[in-house]
Coordinates of C-alpha atoms and ligand atoms in Angstrom, one line a residue:
M1 CA -28.4 15.9 -37.3
N2 CA -30.4 16.2 -33.3
K3 CA -31.2 19.3 -32.1
I4 CA -29.8 20.7 -29.1
L5 CA -30.7 22.5 -26.5
I6 CA -28.2 23.9 -24.0
K7 CA -30.1 25.1 -21.2
N8 CA -29.6 27.5 -17.8
I9 CA -26.8 29.1 -19.4
G10 CA -25.5 32.1 -16.8
E11 CA -23.8 34.5 -19.0
L12 CA -23.9 34.4 -23.0
L13 CA -21.5 36.4 -24.6
T14 CA -22.5 37.1 -28.4
G15 CA -22.1 39.7 -31.4
R16 CA -24.1 42.2 -32.2
N17 CA -23.0 45.2 -34.6
G18 CA -19.5 44.6 -34.3
S19 CA -19.3 44.1 -30.5
L20 CA -20.0 41.0 -28.2
E21 CA -23.0 41.8 -26.1
I22 CA -23.3 39.9 -22.3
L23 CA -26.7 38.4 -21.7
H24 CA -28.5 36.7 -18.7
D25 CA -30.6 34.0 -17.8
K26 CA -30.7 32.5 -21.7
E27 CA -30.9 29.5 -23.8
L28 CA -29.7 28.3 -27.3
L29 CA -31.2 26.4 -29.6
L30 CA -28.8 24.5 -32.2
S31 CA -29.7 22.3 -35.9
E32 CA -27.9 21.3 -38.7
G33 CA -24.5 22.6 -37.0
K34 CA -25.8 26.2 -36.8
I35 CA -27.4 28.6 -33.9
E36 CA -31.2 27.8 -34.7
S37 CA -32.2 30.7 -31.9
V38 CA -31.3 32.2 -28.8
G39 CA -34.0 32.2 -25.9
K40 CA -35.1 33.5 -22.4
A41 CA -34.7 30.9 -19.7
D42 CA -36.9 28.1 -20.2
E43 CA -38.5 29.2 -23.6
F44 CA -38.0 26.1 -25.5
S45 CA -39.3 22.7 -24.8
E46 CA -37.3 19.7 -24.2
E47 CA -38.7 17.4 -25.9
G48 CA -37.1 15.8 -28.7
R49 CA -34.4 17.2 -28.3
E50 CA -30.9 16.2 -26.5
V51 CA -30.6 18.6 -23.4
I52 CA -27.0 20.2 -22.3
D53 CA -27.1 21.8 -18.8
A54 CA -24.6 24.6 -18.3
G55 CA -25.4 24.7 -15.2
N56 CA -25.6 28.8 -14.8
S57 CA -21.9 29.2 -16.3
L58 CA -20.5 31.2 -19.0
V59 CA -21.1 30.1 -22.8
T60 CA -19.0 31.8 -25.2
P61 CA -18.1 31.4 -29.1
G62 CA -15.5 28.5 -30.1
L63 CA -12.1 30.6 -29.8
I64 CA -10.7 31.6 -33.0
D65 CA -6.8 31.4 -33.5
P66 CA -6.0 33.9 -36.5
H67 CA -2.2 33.3 -36.3
T68 CA -0.4 30.2 -36.0
H69 CA 2.6 28.2 -37.4
L70 CA 1.5 24.9 -36.8
V71 CA 3.1 22.8 -39.3
F72 CA 6.8 23.0 -37.9
F73 CA 8.8 19.2 -37.1
G74 CA 10.7 19.4 -33.8
T75 CA 11.1 22.0 -30.8
R76 CA 13.9 24.3 -29.9
E77 CA 14.0 24.8 -26.1
D78 CA 17.4 25.0 -26.2
E79 CA 16.9 28.8 -27.9
F80 CA 14.0 29.6 -24.7
E81 CA 17.5 28.8 -23.0
M82 CA 19.5 31.3 -24.6
R83 CA 16.9 33.8 -24.4
I84 CA 17.2 33.3 -20.5
K85 CA 20.8 34.1 -20.7
G86 CA 20.7 37.4 -22.5
A87 CA 20.5 36.1 -26.7
S88 CA 17.9 37.8 -29.1
Y89 CA 15.5 36.5 -31.1
M90 CA 17.3 37.9 -34.0
E91 CA 21.0 37.0 -32.9
I92 CA 19.6 33.4 -32.7
A93 CA 18.2 33.6 -36.1
N94 CA 21.2 35.3 -37.4
A95 CA 23.7 32.1 -36.0
G96 CA 21.3 30.0 -37.5
G97 CA 18.7 28.7 -35.1
G98 CA 15.3 30.1 -35.2
I99 CA 13.3 29.8 -38.4
R100 CA 16.4 28.0 -40.3
K101 CA 16.9 25.8 -37.9
S102 CA 13.1 24.6 -38.2
V103 CA 13.2 24.5 -41.3
K104 CA 16.4 22.0 -41.3
M105 CA 14.0 20.0 -39.3
L106 CA 11.1 19.7 -41.5
R107 CA 13.2 19.4 -44.2
E108 CA 14.2 15.6 -43.1
A109 CA 10.1 14.8 -42.3
S110 CA 7.6 13.3 -44.6
E111 CA 4.2 14.4 -44.8
D112 CA 3.3 11.4 -42.9
D113 CA 5.5 12.8 -40.1
L114 CA 4.0 16.2 -40.3
V115 CA 0.4 15.1 -39.8
K116 CA 1.5 12.6 -37.0
H117 CA 3.6 15.4 -34.9
S118 CA 1.1 18.6 -35.5
L119 CA -2.3 16.2 -34.6
P120 CA -2.0 16.1 -30.7
Y121 CA -1.2 19.8 -30.6
L122 CA -4.7 20.3 -32.7
E123 CA -6.0 18.4 -30.2
S124 CA -5.1 20.3 -27.3
M125 CA -6.1 23.6 -28.8
L126 CA -9.5 21.7 -29.4
N127 CA -9.6 21.4 -25.7
H128 CA -8.7 24.4 -24.6
G129 CA -11.9 25.8 -26.9
T130 CA -10.2 26.7 -30.0
T131 CA -12.7 25.8 -32.6
T132 CA -11.1 27.2 -35.8
V133 CA -7.3 27.7 -36.3
E134 CA -5.0 29.8 -39.1
V135 CA -2.1 27.7 -40.3
K136 CA 0.8 29.0 -41.8
S137 CA 3.5 26.9 -43.9
G138 CA 7.0 28.8 -44.2
Y139 CA 9.2 25.7 -42.5
G140 CA 9.5 24.5 -46.1
L141 CA 11.0 27.3 -48.0
S142 CA 11.5 25.3 -51.1
L143 CA 8.7 23.9 -53.6
K144 CA 8.5 20.6 -52.2
D145 CA 8.8 21.0 -48.9
E146 CA 6.5 24.0 -48.7
L147 CA 3.6 22.0 -50.8
K148 CA 4.6 18.8 -48.2
S149 CA 3.5 21.2 -45.5
L150 CA 0.1 22.9 -47.2
R151 CA -0.5 18.9 -47.7
A152 CA -0.2 17.9 -44.2
L153 CA -2.3 20.5 -43.5
K154 CA -5.2 19.8 -46.0
R155 CA -5.0 16.3 -44.3
L156 CA -5.2 17.6 -41.2
N157 CA -8.1 19.4 -41.8
E158 CA -10.5 16.6 -42.8
M159 CA -9.2 13.9 -40.5
Q160 CA -9.8 16.3 -37.1
K161 CA -12.4 18.4 -35.4
V162 CA -10.5 22.1 -35.6
D163 CA -11.3 24.0 -38.9
L164 CA -7.8 24.8 -40.0
V165 CA -7.6 27.7 -42.6
P166 CA -4.6 27.3 -44.7
T167 CA -2.1 30.3 -45.3
F168 CA 0.9 29.9 -47.4
L169 CA 4.4 31.5 -45.9
G170 CA 7.0 30.7 -48.3
A171 CA 8.1 34.4 -48.0
H172 CA 8.7 33.4 -44.1
E173 CA 12.8 33.6 -44.1
F174 CA 15.5 33.4 -47.2
P175 CA 16.6 29.7 -46.8
D176 CA 20.5 28.7 -46.8
E177 CA 20.7 27.8 -50.1
Y178 CA 20.1 31.2 -51.1
R179 CA 21.6 33.0 -48.3
G180 CA 25.6 33.0 -50.7
A181 CA 27.5 36.1 -51.2
H182 CA 25.3 37.3 -53.9
S183 CA 23.2 39.7 -53.9
T184 CA 20.9 37.8 -56.9
D185 CA 20.3 35.0 -54.3
R186 CA 17.8 36.8 -52.8
E187 CA 16.2 37.9 -56.3
K188 CA 16.5 34.0 -57.2
Y189 CA 14.4 33.3 -54.5
I190 CA 11.7 35.9 -54.5
D191 CA 11.4 34.5 -58.3
L192 CA 10.5 31.1 -56.9
I193 CA 7.9 32.4 -54.1
I194 CA 6.0 34.1 -57.3
N195 CA 6.7 32.1 -60.6
E196 CA 6.8 28.3 -58.8
M197 CA 5.2 28.6 -55.1
I198 CA 2.8 30.7 -55.7
P199 CA 1.2 29.0 -58.7
A200 CA 1.6 25.7 -57.4
V201 CA -0.4 25.9 -53.8
V202 CA -3.0 28.1 -55.9
E203 CA -3.1 24.9 -58.7
E204 CA -3.7 22.3 -56.1
G205 CA -6.1 24.4 -53.5
L206 CA -3.8 24.9 -50.8
A207 CA -4.3 27.9 -49.3
E208 CA -6.4 30.7 -48.8
F209 CA -3.8 33.7 -47.7
C210 CA -0.4 34.5 -48.5
D211 CA 1.7 36.1 -46.0
I212 CA 5.2 37.3 -45.8
F213 CA 8.1 38.2 -42.5
T214 CA 8.1 41.8 -43.8
E215 CA 11.4 42.8 -41.5
E216 CA 14.5 44.5 -40.6
G217 CA 16.7 41.9 -42.3
V218 CA 14.1 39.3 -43.9
F219 CA 12.0 40.4 -46.5
T220 CA 12.0 44.4 -47.2
V221 CA 9.0 46.7 -47.9
A222 CA 9.4 46.5 -51.8
E223 CA 10.5 42.3 -52.4
S224 CA 6.8 42.4 -50.0
E225 CA 5.1 44.1 -52.1
R226 CA 6.4 41.7 -55.2
I227 CA 5.5 38.9 -53.3
L228 CA 2.1 40.3 -51.9
T229 CA 0.9 41.8 -55.2
A230 CA 2.2 38.2 -57.1
A231 CA 0.0 36.3 -54.5
A232 CA -3.3 39.1 -54.8
D233 CA -3.0 38.4 -58.8
A234 CA -3.4 34.5 -58.0
G235 CA -6.2 35.1 -56.0
L236 CA -5.1 34.8 -52.4
G237 CA -6.0 36.9 -49.8
L238 CA -3.0 38.5 -47.8
K239 CA -1.8 39.0 -44.4
L240 CA 1.3 40.4 -43.2
H241 CA 3.8 39.9 -40.3
A242 CA 4.8 43.7 -39.9
E243 CA 6.9 45.8 -37.6
E244 CA 7.6 43.1 -35.0
F245 CA 11.0 44.2 -34.8
E246 CA 11.6 47.5 -36.5
P247 CA 9.0 50.1 -38.1
I248 CA 9.6 49.8 -41.5
G249 CA 6.4 50.3 -43.0
G250 CA 5.1 47.2 -43.1
A251 CA 1.6 48.4 -41.9
E252 CA 1.5 50.7 -44.8
L253 CA 2.0 48.1 -47.6
A254 CA -0.6 46.4 -45.6
A255 CA -3.2 49.2 -46.2
K256 CA -1.8 49.6 -49.6
V257 CA -2.3 45.8 -51.1
N258 CA -5.6 45.9 -49.2
A259 CA -4.5 43.5 -46.6
V260 CA -6.9 41.4 -44.9
S261 CA -4.6 41.6 -41.8
A262 CA -1.4 43.0 -40.7
D263 CA 0.0 40.6 -37.2
H264 CA 2.4 41.3 -34.6
L265 CA 2.7 45.5 -35.2
V266 CA 4.9 45.8 -32.1
A267 CA 6.6 48.7 -33.3
V268 CA 4.0 50.0 -35.7
S269 CA 4.1 54.2 -36.6
D270 CA 1.0 56.5 -35.6
E271 CA 1.3 56.8 -39.0
G272 CA 0.9 52.9 -39.8
I273 CA -2.3 53.1 -37.2
R274 CA -3.6 55.7 -39.4
S275 CA -3.3 53.8 -42.7
L276 CA -4.8 50.3 -41.2
K277 CA -7.8 51.8 -40.2
E278 CA -8.4 53.8 -43.6
A279 CA -7.9 51.0 -45.3
D280 CA -10.0 48.9 -42.5
V281 CA -7.2 45.7 -42.2
T282 CA -7.5 44.0 -38.8
P283 CA -4.5 43.8 -36.3
V284 CA -3.8 40.8 -35.3
L285 CA -1.9 40.9 -31.7
L286 CA 0.4 38.3 -30.4
P287 CA 1.4 39.2 -27.0
G288 CA 2.3 35.8 -25.9
T289 CA 4.8 36.1 -28.6
T290 CA 6.3 39.7 -26.9
F291 CA 6.3 37.5 -23.3
F292 CA 8.2 34.6 -24.8
L293 CA 10.4 36.4 -26.1
G294 CA 11.1 37.8 -22.9
S295 CA 10.3 41.5 -24.0
D296 CA 8.7 44.6 -21.9
R297 CA 7.7 46.3 -25.6
Y298 CA 4.1 45.2 -26.4
A299 CA 1.8 46.4 -29.2
P300 CA 0.1 49.8 -28.6
A301 CA -2.9 48.2 -28.0
R302 CA -5.2 50.7 -26.7
K303 CA -3.6 53.6 -29.0
M304 CA -5.1 50.9 -31.8
I305 CA -8.5 50.9 -30.3
D306 CA -8.6 55.0 -29.7
A307 CA -8.1 55.3 -33.5
G308 CA -11.0 53.0 -34.3
L309 CA -9.6 50.1 -35.1
R310 CA -10.8 46.2 -33.3
P311 CA -7.5 44.3 -33.0
A312 CA -7.9 40.6 -33.0
V313 CA -5.5 38.3 -31.4
A314 CA -3.9 35.2 -31.3
T315 CA -1.4 32.5 -29.9
D316 CA 1.2 33.0 -32.9
F317 CA 1.9 29.2 -31.8
N318 CA 5.4 28.4 -33.2
P319 CA 8.2 26.5 -31.8
G320 CA 10.6 29.4 -31.4
S321 CA 8.9 32.9 -30.1
S322 CA 5.2 31.2 -28.5
M323 CA 5.1 27.5 -27.9
T324 CA 1.5 27.4 -26.5
E325 CA -2.0 26.5 -27.9
S326 CA -3.6 28.3 -25.1
L327 CA -5.8 30.8 -25.9
Q328 CA -6.8 31.2 -22.6
I329 CA -3.4 32.3 -21.3
I330 CA -2.9 34.5 -24.3
L331 CA -6.4 36.3 -23.1
T332 CA -4.5 37.0 -19.8
I333 CA -1.3 38.2 -21.3
A334 CA -3.7 40.3 -23.1
C335 CA -5.2 42.1 -20.3
L336 CA -2.5 42.7 -18.1
K337 CA 0.6 43.8 -21.3
L338 CA -2.4 44.8 -23.5
K339 CA -4.4 46.4 -21.2
L340 CA -7.8 44.8 -23.0
T341 CA -10.2 44.6 -20.8
P342 CA -11.4 40.9 -20.4
L343 CA -14.5 41.5 -22.7
E344 CA -12.2 43.5 -25.7
A345 CA -10.1 40.2 -25.0
F346 CA -12.8 37.8 -25.6
E347 CA -14.1 40.0 -28.7
A348 CA -10.7 39.7 -30.2
V349 CA -10.7 36.1 -30.5
T350 CA -14.2 35.4 -31.4
L351 CA -15.8 38.6 -33.7
N352 CA -12.4 40.5 -34.7
A353 CA -10.3 37.0 -35.2
A354 CA -13.4 36.0 -37.7
K355 CA -12.8 39.0 -39.4
A356 CA -9.1 38.2 -39.8
L357 CA -10.1 35.3 -41.2
N358 CA -13.1 36.6 -43.7
R359 CA -15.6 34.5 -41.7
S360 CA -17.0 36.9 -40.1
N361 CA -20.7 35.4 -41.4
S362 CA -20.2 32.1 -40.3
I363 CA -18.1 32.0 -37.1
G364 CA -16.9 34.2 -33.8
S365 CA -20.6 35.2 -32.6
L366 CA -23.6 32.9 -31.4
E367 CA -26.6 34.6 -33.2
P368 CA -28.9 33.0 -35.2
G369 CA -27.9 31.2 -38.8
M370 CA -24.4 31.2 -37.4
K371 CA -22.0 27.9 -36.8
S372 CA -22.7 26.1 -33.1
D373 CA -19.2 26.7 -32.6
I374 CA -19.7 26.8 -28.8
V375 CA -17.5 26.7 -25.7
I376 CA -19.3 26.1 -22.0
W377 CA -16.9 27.2 -19.2
N378 CA -15.8 26.2 -15.7
A379 CA -16.9 29.9 -14.8
D380 CA -19.8 32.2 -14.0
N381 CA -18.9 35.0 -15.8
H382 CA -16.3 36.2 -18.6
K383 CA -13.7 37.9 -16.6
Q384 CA -12.7 34.9 -14.9
I385 CA -11.5 33.0 -17.8
P386 CA -8.4 35.8 -18.1
Y387 CA -8.3 35.7 -14.1
H388 CA -7.8 32.5 -13.6
Y389 CA -4.6 31.5 -15.5
G390 CA -2.4 28.9 -16.4
V391 CA -5.1 26.2 -16.4
N392 CA -7.5 24.8 -18.6
N393 CA -11.5 26.3 -17.9
V394 CA -12.9 24.5 -20.3
R395 CA -16.0 22.4 -19.3
M396 CA -17.1 21.6 -22.7
V397 CA -16.3 22.1 -26.6
I398 CA -19.5 21.8 -28.9
K399 CA -18.3 21.8 -32.3
G400 CA -20.7 22.4 -35.7
G401 CA -23.5 20.8 -33.1
E402 CA -21.6 18.3 -31.9
M403 CA -20.1 17.5 -28.3
V404 CA -16.8 17.1 -29.6
F405 CA -14.7 17.5 -25.7
S406 CA -16.1 17.6 -22.0
F407 CA -13.6 18.1 -19.3
S408 CA -13.4 15.2 -16.5
G409 CA -10.7 16.4 -14.5
Ligands
NIG501 O1 5.6 34.8 -36.2 N1 8.4 36.4 -36.9 C1 8.5 35.7 -37.4 N2 8.0 34.0 -37.6 C2 7.2 33.6 -36.1 C3 8.3 32.9 -35.4 C4 8.8 31.7 -36.4 C5 9.8 31.3 -35.2 O2 10.3 31.5 -34.7 O3 9.6 29.8 -35.7 C6 6.6 34.6 -35.9 O4 7.1 34.9 -34.6
FE502 FE1 3.7 34.5 -37.2

């Protein structure tokens, strides 16, 4: 693999001791898909190196999206319109829309269909500067359809450039066939997850994490603990959709089971925040979801930061509650609605997102030894990215030392 020299970097964001530092007039030397060295302007010789001129612009780590539901089939724009007219997300879900509608659509699709359907979304993510994406299953909700989703994901990971981190989310909802009049139906679905799905997923090496929708009306805290404990025993890392609508104790559970992240947290209590801090659980905030659901209630990000937490931010890309591949618009919403500074917002989708995926040693920063996943922006400084919103500010994406996208607009 060639050595690449990125010259004339006007502003460089790179990690130091858990925060991003703003450096000026730098250059980057890449080799073997990794950052070899960060130098001052004109420090390195151009000889024998492929030279990329950054033209005095902003250079950052490739963005990391630590929470998506990218493996779905078919869209749900009708629900978007229903919400505009006043229906809530939970009302739509209880009326058979929402996740269960996506489950119906995904069950009709083949593994090949899922691969084909997902590819353009991944390409769009890459072109918007995202180089690593966590992806959950969770629209199958049967052994066969969850495995189909995760197998499609495995193929997708091998056939395109974005790195995918697979998460098993069989506990996303109770499927229709387990929603009869019998209270034992719930138990049967939970048994299916624990006794059949988790072992099969682990046996085939299809997931790194197990996630669950712990929420009023979905999985209770006690049910969540059973499932997560079984997943941890099987060797999976843990994540939770916690306190998205009601503070039922999902954050405290995340701390108790040593989850890597607790996600959403719109309704988290002060006690919940303290538990997350004590157990070093990374909050993953999804302000695009609050925005897209038309709600005014955003996660208390500043309270979390004041408590010493370092929140990550993600798109939550899914056909119901957040239909965007772009972390750039999410940065804008994170600044305006979570009151993150532009630098905190960048930390949320680089360093902190890497932590939420257990990958702090390889991605999220541009220090020597880290992967050379890099974005060169059409901007002079990082503040211009959330500020110049609703457009693609990316000039070039470098993934593992290879130029994979170059803007030609
Ligand atoms: O993270 N909250 C639950 N799951 C997804 C929504 C999935 C859907 O509506 O299809 C979320 O927002
Ligand atoms: Fe989600």
